[in-house]
Coordinates of C-alpha atoms and ligand atoms in Angstrom, one line a residue:
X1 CA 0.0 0.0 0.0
X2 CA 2.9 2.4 1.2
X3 CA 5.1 1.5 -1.7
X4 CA 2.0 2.0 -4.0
X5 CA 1.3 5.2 -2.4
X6 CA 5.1 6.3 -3.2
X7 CA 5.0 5.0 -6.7
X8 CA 2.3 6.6 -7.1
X9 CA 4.2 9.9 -6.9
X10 CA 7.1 9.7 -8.7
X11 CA 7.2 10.5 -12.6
X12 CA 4.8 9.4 -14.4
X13 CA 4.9 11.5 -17.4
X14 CA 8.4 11.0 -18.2
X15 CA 9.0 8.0 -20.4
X16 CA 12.8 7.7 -20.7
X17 CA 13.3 6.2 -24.2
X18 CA 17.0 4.9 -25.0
X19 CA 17.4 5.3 -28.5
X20 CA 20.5 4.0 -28.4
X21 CA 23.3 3.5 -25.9
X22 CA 24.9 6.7 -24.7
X23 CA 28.3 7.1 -26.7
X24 CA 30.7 8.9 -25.1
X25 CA 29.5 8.5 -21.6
X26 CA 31.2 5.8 -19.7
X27 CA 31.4 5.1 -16.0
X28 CA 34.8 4.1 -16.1
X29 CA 37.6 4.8 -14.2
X30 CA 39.1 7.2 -17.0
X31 CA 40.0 11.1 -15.7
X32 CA 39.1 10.5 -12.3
X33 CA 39.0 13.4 -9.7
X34 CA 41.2 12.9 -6.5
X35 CA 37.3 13.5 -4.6
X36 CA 37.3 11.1 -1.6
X37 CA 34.1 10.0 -0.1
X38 CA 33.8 9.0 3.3
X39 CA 31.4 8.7 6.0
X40 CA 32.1 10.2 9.4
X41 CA 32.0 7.3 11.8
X42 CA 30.5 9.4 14.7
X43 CA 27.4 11.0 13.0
X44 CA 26.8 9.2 9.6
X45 CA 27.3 12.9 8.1
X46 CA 28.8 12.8 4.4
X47 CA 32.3 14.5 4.8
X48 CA 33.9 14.8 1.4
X49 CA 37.4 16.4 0.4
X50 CA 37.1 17.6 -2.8
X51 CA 39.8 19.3 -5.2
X52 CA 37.9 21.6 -7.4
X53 CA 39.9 24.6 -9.1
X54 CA 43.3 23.6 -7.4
X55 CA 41.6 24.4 -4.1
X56 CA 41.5 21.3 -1.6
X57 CA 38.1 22.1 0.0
X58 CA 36.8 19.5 3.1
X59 CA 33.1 20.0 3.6
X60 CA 30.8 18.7 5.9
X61 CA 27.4 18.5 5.0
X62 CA 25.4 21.5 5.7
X63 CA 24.4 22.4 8.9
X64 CA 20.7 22.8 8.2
X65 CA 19.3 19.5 7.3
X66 CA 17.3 19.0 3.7
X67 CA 15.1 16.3 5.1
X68 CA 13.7 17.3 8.9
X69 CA 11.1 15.2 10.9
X70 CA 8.3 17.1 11.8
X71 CA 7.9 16.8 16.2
X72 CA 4.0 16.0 16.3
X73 CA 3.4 13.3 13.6
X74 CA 7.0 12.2 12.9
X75 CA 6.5 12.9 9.1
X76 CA 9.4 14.1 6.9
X77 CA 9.5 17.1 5.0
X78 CA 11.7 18.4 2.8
X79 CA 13.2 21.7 2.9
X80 CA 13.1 24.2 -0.3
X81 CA 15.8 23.4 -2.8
X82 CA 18.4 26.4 -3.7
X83 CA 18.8 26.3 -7.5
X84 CA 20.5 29.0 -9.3
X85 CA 20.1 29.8 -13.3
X86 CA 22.1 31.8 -15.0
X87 CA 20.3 34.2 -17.7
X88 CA 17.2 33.6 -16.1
X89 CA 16.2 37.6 -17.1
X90 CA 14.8 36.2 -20.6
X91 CA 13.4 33.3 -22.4
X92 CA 14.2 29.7 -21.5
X93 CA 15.8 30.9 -18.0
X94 CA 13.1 33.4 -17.0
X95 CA 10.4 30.7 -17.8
X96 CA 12.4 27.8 -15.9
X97 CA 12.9 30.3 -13.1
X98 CA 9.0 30.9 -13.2
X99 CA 8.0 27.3 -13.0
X100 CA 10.4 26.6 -10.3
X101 CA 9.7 29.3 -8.3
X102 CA 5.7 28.1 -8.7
X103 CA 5.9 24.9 -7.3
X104 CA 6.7 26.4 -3.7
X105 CA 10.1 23.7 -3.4
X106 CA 12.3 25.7 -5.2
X107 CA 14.0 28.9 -4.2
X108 CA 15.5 30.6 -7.2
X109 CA 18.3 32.9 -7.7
X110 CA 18.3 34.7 -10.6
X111 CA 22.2 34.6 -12.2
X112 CA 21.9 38.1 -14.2
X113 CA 24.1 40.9 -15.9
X114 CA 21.2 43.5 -15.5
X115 CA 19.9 43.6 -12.3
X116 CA 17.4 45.6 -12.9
X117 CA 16.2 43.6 -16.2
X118 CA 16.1 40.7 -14.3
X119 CA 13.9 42.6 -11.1
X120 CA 11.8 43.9 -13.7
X121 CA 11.1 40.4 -15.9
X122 CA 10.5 38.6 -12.7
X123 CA 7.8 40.8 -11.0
X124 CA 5.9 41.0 -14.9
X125 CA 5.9 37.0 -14.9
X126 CA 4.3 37.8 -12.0
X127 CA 6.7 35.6 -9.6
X128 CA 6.4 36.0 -6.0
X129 CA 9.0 38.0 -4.3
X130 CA 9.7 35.6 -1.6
X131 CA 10.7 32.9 -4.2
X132 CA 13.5 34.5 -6.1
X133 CA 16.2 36.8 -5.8
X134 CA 18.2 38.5 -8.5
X135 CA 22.4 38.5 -7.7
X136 CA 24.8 40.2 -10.5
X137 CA 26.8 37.4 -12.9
X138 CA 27.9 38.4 -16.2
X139 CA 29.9 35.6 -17.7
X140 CA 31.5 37.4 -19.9
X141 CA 34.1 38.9 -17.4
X142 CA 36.0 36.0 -14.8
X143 CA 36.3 38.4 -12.3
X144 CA 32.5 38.7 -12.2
X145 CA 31.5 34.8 -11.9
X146 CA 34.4 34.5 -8.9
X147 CA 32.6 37.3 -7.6
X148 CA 29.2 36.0 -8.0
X149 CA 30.2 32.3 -6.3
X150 CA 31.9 34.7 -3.4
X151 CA 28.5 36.5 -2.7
X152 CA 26.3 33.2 -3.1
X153 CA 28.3 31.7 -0.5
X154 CA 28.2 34.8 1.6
X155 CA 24.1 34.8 1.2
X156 CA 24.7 31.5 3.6
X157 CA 22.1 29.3 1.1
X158 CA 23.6 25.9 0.1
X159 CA 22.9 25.2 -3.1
X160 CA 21.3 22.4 -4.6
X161 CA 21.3 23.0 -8.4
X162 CA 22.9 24.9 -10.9
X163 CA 21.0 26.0 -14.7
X164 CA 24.0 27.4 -16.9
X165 CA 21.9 28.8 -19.5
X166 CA 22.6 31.9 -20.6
X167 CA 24.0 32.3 -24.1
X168 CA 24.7 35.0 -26.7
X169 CA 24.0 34.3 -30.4
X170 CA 26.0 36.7 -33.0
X171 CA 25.1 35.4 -36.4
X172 CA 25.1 38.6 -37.9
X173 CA 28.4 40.2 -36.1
X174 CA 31.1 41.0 -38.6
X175 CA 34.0 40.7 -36.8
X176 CA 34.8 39.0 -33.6
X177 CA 34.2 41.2 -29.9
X178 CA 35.7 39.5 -26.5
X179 CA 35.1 39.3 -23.1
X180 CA 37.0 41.0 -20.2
X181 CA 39.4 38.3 -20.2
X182 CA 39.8 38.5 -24.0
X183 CA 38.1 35.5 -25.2
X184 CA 35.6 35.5 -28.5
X185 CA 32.5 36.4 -27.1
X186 CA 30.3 33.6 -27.9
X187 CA 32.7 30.6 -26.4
X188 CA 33.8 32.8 -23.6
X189 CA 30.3 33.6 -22.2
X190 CA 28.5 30.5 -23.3
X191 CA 31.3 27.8 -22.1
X192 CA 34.3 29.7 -20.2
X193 CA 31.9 31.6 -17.8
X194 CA 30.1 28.9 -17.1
X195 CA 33.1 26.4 -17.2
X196 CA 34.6 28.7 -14.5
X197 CA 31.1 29.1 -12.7
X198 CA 30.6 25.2 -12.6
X199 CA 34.0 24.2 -11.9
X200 CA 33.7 26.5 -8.6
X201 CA 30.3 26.0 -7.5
X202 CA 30.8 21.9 -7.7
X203 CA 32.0 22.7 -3.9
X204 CA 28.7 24.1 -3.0
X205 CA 26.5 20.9 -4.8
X206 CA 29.2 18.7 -3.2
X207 CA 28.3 20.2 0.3
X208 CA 24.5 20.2 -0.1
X209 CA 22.7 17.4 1.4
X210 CA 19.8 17.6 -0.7
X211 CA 18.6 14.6 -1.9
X212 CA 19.4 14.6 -5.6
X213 CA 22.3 17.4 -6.6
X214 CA 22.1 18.5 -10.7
X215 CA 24.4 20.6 -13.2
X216 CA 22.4 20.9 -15.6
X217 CA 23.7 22.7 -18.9
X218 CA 22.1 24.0 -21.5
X219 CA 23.1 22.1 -25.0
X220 CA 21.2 22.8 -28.6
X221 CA 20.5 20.4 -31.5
X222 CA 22.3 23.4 -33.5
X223 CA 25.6 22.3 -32.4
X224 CA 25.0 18.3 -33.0
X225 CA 26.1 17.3 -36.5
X226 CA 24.3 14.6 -36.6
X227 CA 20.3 16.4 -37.5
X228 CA 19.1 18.2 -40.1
X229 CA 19.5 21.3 -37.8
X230 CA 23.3 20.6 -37.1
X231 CA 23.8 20.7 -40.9
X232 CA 22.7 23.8 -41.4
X233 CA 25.7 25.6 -42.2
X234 CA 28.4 26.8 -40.5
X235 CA 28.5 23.4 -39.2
X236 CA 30.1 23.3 -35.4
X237 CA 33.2 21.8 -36.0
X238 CA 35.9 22.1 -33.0
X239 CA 38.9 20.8 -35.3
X240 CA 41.9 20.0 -33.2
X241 CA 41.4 22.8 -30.7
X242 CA 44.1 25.1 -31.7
X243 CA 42.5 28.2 -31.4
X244 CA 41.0 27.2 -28.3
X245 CA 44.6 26.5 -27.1
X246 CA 45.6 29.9 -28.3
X247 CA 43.0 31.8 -25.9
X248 CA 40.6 32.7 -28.9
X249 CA 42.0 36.3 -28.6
X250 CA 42.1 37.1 -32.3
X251 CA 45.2 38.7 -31.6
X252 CA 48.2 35.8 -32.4
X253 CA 46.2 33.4 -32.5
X254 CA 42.2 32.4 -34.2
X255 CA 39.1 33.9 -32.5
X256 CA 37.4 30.0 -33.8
X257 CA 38.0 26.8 -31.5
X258 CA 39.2 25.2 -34.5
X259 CA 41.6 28.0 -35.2
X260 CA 39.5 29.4 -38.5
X261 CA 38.2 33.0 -39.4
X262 CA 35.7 34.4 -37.2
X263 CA 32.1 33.3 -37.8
X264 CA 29.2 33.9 -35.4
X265 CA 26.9 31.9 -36.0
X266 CA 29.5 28.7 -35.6
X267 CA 31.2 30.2 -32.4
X268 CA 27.6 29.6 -31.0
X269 CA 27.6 26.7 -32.2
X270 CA 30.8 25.8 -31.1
X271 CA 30.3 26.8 -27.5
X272 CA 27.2 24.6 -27.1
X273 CA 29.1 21.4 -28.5
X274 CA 31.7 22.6 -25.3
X275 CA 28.7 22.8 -23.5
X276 CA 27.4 18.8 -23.9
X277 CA 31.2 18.3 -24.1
X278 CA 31.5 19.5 -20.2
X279 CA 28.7 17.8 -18.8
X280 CA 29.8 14.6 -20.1
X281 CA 33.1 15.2 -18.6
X282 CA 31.9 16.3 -15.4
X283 CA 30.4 13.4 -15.1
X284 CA 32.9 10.9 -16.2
X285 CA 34.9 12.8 -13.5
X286 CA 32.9 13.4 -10.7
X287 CA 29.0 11.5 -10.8
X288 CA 30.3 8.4 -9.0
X289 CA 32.2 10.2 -6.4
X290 CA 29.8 13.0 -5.7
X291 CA 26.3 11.5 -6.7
X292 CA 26.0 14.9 -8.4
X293 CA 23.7 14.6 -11.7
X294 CA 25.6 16.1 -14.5
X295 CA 22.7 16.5 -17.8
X296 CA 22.3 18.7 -20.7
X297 CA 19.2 19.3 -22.9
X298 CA 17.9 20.4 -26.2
X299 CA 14.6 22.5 -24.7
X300 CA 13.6 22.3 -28.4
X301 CA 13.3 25.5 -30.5
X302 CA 11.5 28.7 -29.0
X303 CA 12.4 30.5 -31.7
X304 CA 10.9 33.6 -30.3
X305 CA 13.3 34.1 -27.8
X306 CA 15.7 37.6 -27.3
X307 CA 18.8 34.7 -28.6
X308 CA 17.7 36.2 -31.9
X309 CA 17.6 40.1 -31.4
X310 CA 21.0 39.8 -33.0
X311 CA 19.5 38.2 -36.0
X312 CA 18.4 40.1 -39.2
X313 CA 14.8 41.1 -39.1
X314 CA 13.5 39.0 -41.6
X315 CA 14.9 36.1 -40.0
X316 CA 13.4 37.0 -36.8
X317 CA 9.9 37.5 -38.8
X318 CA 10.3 34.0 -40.6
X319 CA 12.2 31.8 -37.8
X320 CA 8.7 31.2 -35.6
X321 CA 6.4 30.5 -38.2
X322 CA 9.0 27.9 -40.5
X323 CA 9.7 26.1 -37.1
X324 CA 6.3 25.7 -36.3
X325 CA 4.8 24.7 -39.3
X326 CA 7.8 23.3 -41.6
X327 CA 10.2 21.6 -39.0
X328 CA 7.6 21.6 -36.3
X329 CA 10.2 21.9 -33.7
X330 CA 9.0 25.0 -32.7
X331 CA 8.0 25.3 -28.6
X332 CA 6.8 28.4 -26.5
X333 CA 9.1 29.8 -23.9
X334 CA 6.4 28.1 -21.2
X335 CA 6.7 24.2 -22.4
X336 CA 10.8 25.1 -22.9
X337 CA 10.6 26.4 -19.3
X338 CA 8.8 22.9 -17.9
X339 CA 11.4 20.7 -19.8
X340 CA 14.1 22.3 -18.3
X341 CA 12.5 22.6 -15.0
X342 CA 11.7 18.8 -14.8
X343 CA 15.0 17.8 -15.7
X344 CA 15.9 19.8 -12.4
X345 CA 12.6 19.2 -10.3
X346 CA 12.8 15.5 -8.8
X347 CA 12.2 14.4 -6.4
X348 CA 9.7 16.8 -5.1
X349 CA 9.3 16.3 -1.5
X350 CA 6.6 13.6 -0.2
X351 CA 2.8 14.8 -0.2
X352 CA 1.8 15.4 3.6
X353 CA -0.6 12.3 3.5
X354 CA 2.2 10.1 3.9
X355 CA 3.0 8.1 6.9
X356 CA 6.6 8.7 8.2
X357 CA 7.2 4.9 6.8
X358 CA 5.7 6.0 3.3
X359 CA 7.8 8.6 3.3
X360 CA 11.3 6.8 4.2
X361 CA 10.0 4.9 0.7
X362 CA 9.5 7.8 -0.9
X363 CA 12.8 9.4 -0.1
X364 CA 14.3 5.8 -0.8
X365 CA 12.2 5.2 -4.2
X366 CA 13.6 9.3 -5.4
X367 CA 17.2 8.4 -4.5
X368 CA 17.0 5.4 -6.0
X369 CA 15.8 6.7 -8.6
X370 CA 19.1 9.0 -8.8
X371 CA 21.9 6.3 -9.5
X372 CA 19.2 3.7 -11.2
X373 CA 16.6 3.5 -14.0
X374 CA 17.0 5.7 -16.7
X375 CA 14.5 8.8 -16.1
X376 CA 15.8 12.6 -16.2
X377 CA 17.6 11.8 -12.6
X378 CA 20.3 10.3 -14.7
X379 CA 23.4 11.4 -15.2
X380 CA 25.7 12.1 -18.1
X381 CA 22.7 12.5 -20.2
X382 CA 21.7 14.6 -23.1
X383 CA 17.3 15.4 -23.3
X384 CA 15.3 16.5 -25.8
X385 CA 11.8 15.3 -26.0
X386 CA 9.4 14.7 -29.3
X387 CA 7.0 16.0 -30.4
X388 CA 4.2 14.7 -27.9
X389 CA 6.2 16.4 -25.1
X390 CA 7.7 13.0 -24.3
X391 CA 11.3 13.2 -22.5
X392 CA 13.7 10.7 -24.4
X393 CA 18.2 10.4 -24.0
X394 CA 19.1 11.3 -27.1
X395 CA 22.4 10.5 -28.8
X396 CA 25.0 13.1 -29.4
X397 CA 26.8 13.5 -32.4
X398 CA 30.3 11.8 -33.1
X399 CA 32.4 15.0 -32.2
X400 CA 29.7 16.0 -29.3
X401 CA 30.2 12.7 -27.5
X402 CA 34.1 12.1 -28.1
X403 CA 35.5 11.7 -25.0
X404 CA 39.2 12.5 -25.7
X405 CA 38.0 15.9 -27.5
X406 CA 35.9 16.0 -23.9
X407 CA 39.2 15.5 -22.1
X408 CA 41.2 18.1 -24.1
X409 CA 38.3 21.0 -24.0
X410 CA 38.2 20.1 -20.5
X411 CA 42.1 20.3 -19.8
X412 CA 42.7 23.8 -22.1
X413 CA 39.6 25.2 -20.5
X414 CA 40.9 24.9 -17.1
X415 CA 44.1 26.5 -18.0
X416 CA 42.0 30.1 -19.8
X417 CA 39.9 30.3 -16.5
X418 CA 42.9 30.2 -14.4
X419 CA 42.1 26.9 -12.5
X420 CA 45.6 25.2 -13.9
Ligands
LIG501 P1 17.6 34.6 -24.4 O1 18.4 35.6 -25.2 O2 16.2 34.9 -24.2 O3 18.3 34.4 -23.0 C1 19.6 34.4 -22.8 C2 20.0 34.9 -21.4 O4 21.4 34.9 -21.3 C3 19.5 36.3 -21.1 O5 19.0 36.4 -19.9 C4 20.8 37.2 -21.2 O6 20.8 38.3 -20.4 C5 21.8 36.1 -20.7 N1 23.1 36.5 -20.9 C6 23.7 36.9 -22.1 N2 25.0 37.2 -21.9 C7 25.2 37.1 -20.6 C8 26.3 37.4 -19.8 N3 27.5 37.9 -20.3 N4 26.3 37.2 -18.5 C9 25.1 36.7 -17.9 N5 24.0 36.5 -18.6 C10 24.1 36.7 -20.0 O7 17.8 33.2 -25.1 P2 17.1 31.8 -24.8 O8 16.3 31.8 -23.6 O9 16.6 31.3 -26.1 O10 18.5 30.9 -24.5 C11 18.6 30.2 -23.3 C12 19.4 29.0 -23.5 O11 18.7 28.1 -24.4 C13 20.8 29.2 -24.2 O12 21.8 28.4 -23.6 C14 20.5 28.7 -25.6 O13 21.7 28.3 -26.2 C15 19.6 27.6 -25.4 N6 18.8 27.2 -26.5 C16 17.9 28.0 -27.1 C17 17.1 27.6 -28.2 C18 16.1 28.5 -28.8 O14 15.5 28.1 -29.8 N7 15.9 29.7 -28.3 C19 17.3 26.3 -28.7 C20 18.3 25.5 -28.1 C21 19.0 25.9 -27.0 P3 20.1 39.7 -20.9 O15 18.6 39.5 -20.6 O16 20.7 40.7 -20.0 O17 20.4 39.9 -22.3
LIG502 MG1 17.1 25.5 -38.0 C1 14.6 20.1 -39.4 C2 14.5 20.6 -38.2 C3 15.1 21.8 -37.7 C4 15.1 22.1 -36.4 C5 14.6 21.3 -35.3 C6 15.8 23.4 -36.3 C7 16.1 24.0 -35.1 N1 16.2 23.8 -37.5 C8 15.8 22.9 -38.4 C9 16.0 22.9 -39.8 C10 16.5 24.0 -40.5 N2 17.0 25.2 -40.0 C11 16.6 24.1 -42.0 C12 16.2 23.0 -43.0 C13 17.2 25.3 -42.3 C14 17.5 25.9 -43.6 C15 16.4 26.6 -44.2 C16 17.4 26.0 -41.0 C17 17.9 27.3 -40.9 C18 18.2 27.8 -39.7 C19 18.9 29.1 -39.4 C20 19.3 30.1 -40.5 N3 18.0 27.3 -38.4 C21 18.4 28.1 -37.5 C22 19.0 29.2 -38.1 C23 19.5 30.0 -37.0 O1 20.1 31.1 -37.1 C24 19.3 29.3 -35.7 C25 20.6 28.9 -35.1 O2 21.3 28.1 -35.7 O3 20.9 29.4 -34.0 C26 22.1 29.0 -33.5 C27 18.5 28.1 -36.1 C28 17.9 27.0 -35.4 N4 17.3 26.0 -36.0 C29 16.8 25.2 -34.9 C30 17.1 25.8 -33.7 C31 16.8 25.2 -32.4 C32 17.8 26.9 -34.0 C33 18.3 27.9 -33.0 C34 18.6 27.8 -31.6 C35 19.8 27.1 -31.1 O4 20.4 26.2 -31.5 O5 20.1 27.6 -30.0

């Protein structure tokens, strides 16, 4: 009955459909992290030592626990989860920040460049004040994202999940502009930022004691060669890295990855095939040592969405109506919002009905769910989801799932951000 009762509330609307088995996502013992697990002998609290950034950190797990026992009826309740998204003053973000912040469990903090932007786009989607908060992040300057993990920490939350989701498109751009740190634009905002931001805040996750930690990192069919949309050209196309190698400062060396001449519309693309590139190695790194889901997504296309505002207008007249009625890949900013946010939501915490023994099986059920069956708790995966709204792991593209490439975007990235 209990156990029915639990079932009853985990996901039933996500069908998690393996197309085919996960390339480039291995749990094997390759680029392991020096994180040691181990369990304090005198209180059963997690105490981890973990090396992220060069920094040795030891954590214990937070002082406030995420799962309490109320004192009359012995039930369990879960406390509200800390997630942070990053360019959550527009489109996908704002409407993932919306949902979240609707479902009461989640307490979001709005990662933002403009404050005010962000202030103003949350009270219009007509969030409640007590379920966000807006703190300054512009990824395009590394001085800004230490800052930003400096005053999270200081706000005392812990934090439980992490969106990296903001993105700059520049199809139209000319020549090649840079970030503070003199990186082309595109890559440095879309992956080094939030390389940087990740790499630092896997402390935090590592410290929480929530029941089911995520990374979750924003990806795009645009940059996977192997769709129709992916072959669209530019094509993303990393090439042997040498550009990346060369700090994409257009100076010496390429402003391109792949070390080519400047083109805007691939350097997006490029960046999100870093993006699917980091989760994976995040994961093949730190997953079985932390527990932490590492995913990425493809929301679909909400091709109405301010990525385009540097897009020519006739492109931004035409994009929403060939999506929606030629491709049909076409999604609002709302139904983008929910995929995201279910790919962060679970577990949610047990419904008050339960018993305090159907709620042990529901906390047990949630993390099992976490390191077993596929569903969206799984890590190392890439979503998208068809056209019914169904969730399904789809496969990557030969260069998006190459795990040496992984390594090396990995290894070169660490060196630009300053963590090596
Ligand atoms: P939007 O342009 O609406 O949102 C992008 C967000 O990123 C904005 O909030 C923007 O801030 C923020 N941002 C840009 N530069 C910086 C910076 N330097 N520092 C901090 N934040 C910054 O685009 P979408 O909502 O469409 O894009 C969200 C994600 O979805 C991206 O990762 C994109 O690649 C991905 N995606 C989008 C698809 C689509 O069809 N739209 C399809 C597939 C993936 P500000 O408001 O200040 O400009
Ligand atoms: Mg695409 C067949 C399906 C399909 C899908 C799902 C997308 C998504 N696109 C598809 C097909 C095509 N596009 C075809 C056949 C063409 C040629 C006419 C085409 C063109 C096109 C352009 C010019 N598409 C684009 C652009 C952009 O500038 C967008 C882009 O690449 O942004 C990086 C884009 C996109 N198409 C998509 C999606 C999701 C995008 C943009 C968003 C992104 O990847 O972040």
């Amino acid at each position: 009955m209990a156990l029915q009762a639990a079932a009853s509330f985990l996901p039933s609307t996500i069908s998690a459909r393996k197309e085919t088995s996960f390339l480039g996502v291995s749990l094997s013992d390759h680029g392991k992290s020096d994180f040691i697990s181990s369990l304090s002998s005198k209180n059963s609290c997690p105490k981890r030592i973990v090396s992220v950034g060069g920094v040795r950190a030891q954590t214990a797990a937070v002082a406030t626990p995420a799962v309490t026992r109320g004192p009359a009826d012995g039930k369990k309740t879960l406390r509200k989860g800390n997630v942070i998204i990053t360019g959550a003053s527009s489109g996908l973000g704002l409407a993932t920040a919306k949902v979240l912040a609707e479902t009461g469990k989640w307490h979001v903090t709005m990662a933002c460049r403009d404050f005010l932007k962000a202030e103003r786009a949350a009270k219009s989607a007509g969030m409640n004040k007590d379920s966000y908060d807006v703190m300054h992040l512009d990824l395009a300057s590394l001085d800004s994202v230490r800052q930003f993990v400096d005053n999270f920490r200081n706000s005392g939350k812990p934090l439980d999940a992490l969106v990296c989701n903001a993105a700059v498109y520049l199809p139209t751009a000319k020549e090649p502009t840079f970030t503070a740190d003199g990186f082309e634009l595109s890559v440095g905002v879309n992956h080094l930022g939030h390389y940087l931001l990740s790499r630092l805040m896997l402390e935090d996750l590592n410290k929480s004691d929530y029941p089911s930690r995520r990374l979750i990192i924003v990806g795009s069919i645009t940059g996977n060669t192997n769709t129709v949309a992916g072959n669209v050209p530019p094509k993303a196309d990393l090439g042997d890295l040498r550009g990346l190698a060369g700090g994409l400062t257009g100076l010496n060396t390429a402003s391109m990855i792949n070390g080519g001449d400047f083109d805007g519309a691939k350097a997006y693309k490029d960046s999100k095939v870093c993006n699917m590139l980091s989760m994976q190695e995040f994961h093949r790194r730190f997953h079985e040592e932390t527990g932490i889901t590492f995913a990425s997504l493809y929301p679909g296309c909400i091709a109405t969405t301010g990525l385009f505002r540097e897009h020519i207008p006739l492109f931004r007249l035409l994009f929403p109506p060939f999506q929606k009625y030629i491709t049909k890949g076409f999604v609002s900013e709302e139904e983008a919002g929910k995929r995201l946010a279910q790919v962060r939501q679970l577990p949610s915490p047990p419904p008050s009905s339960l018993s305090a023994a159907g709620a042990d099986l529901y906390f047990s059920l949630s993390l099992l769910q976490v390191v077993g069956e596929p569903s969206l708790t799984k890590s190392g995966v890439y979503w998208s989801w068809n056209q019914n709204s169904a969730s399904f792991e789809n496969q990557l593209s030969e260069e998006a799932s190459d795990p040496e490439k992984a390594r090396r975007v990995w290894e070169l990235s660490e060196k630009l951000v300053g963590l090596a």
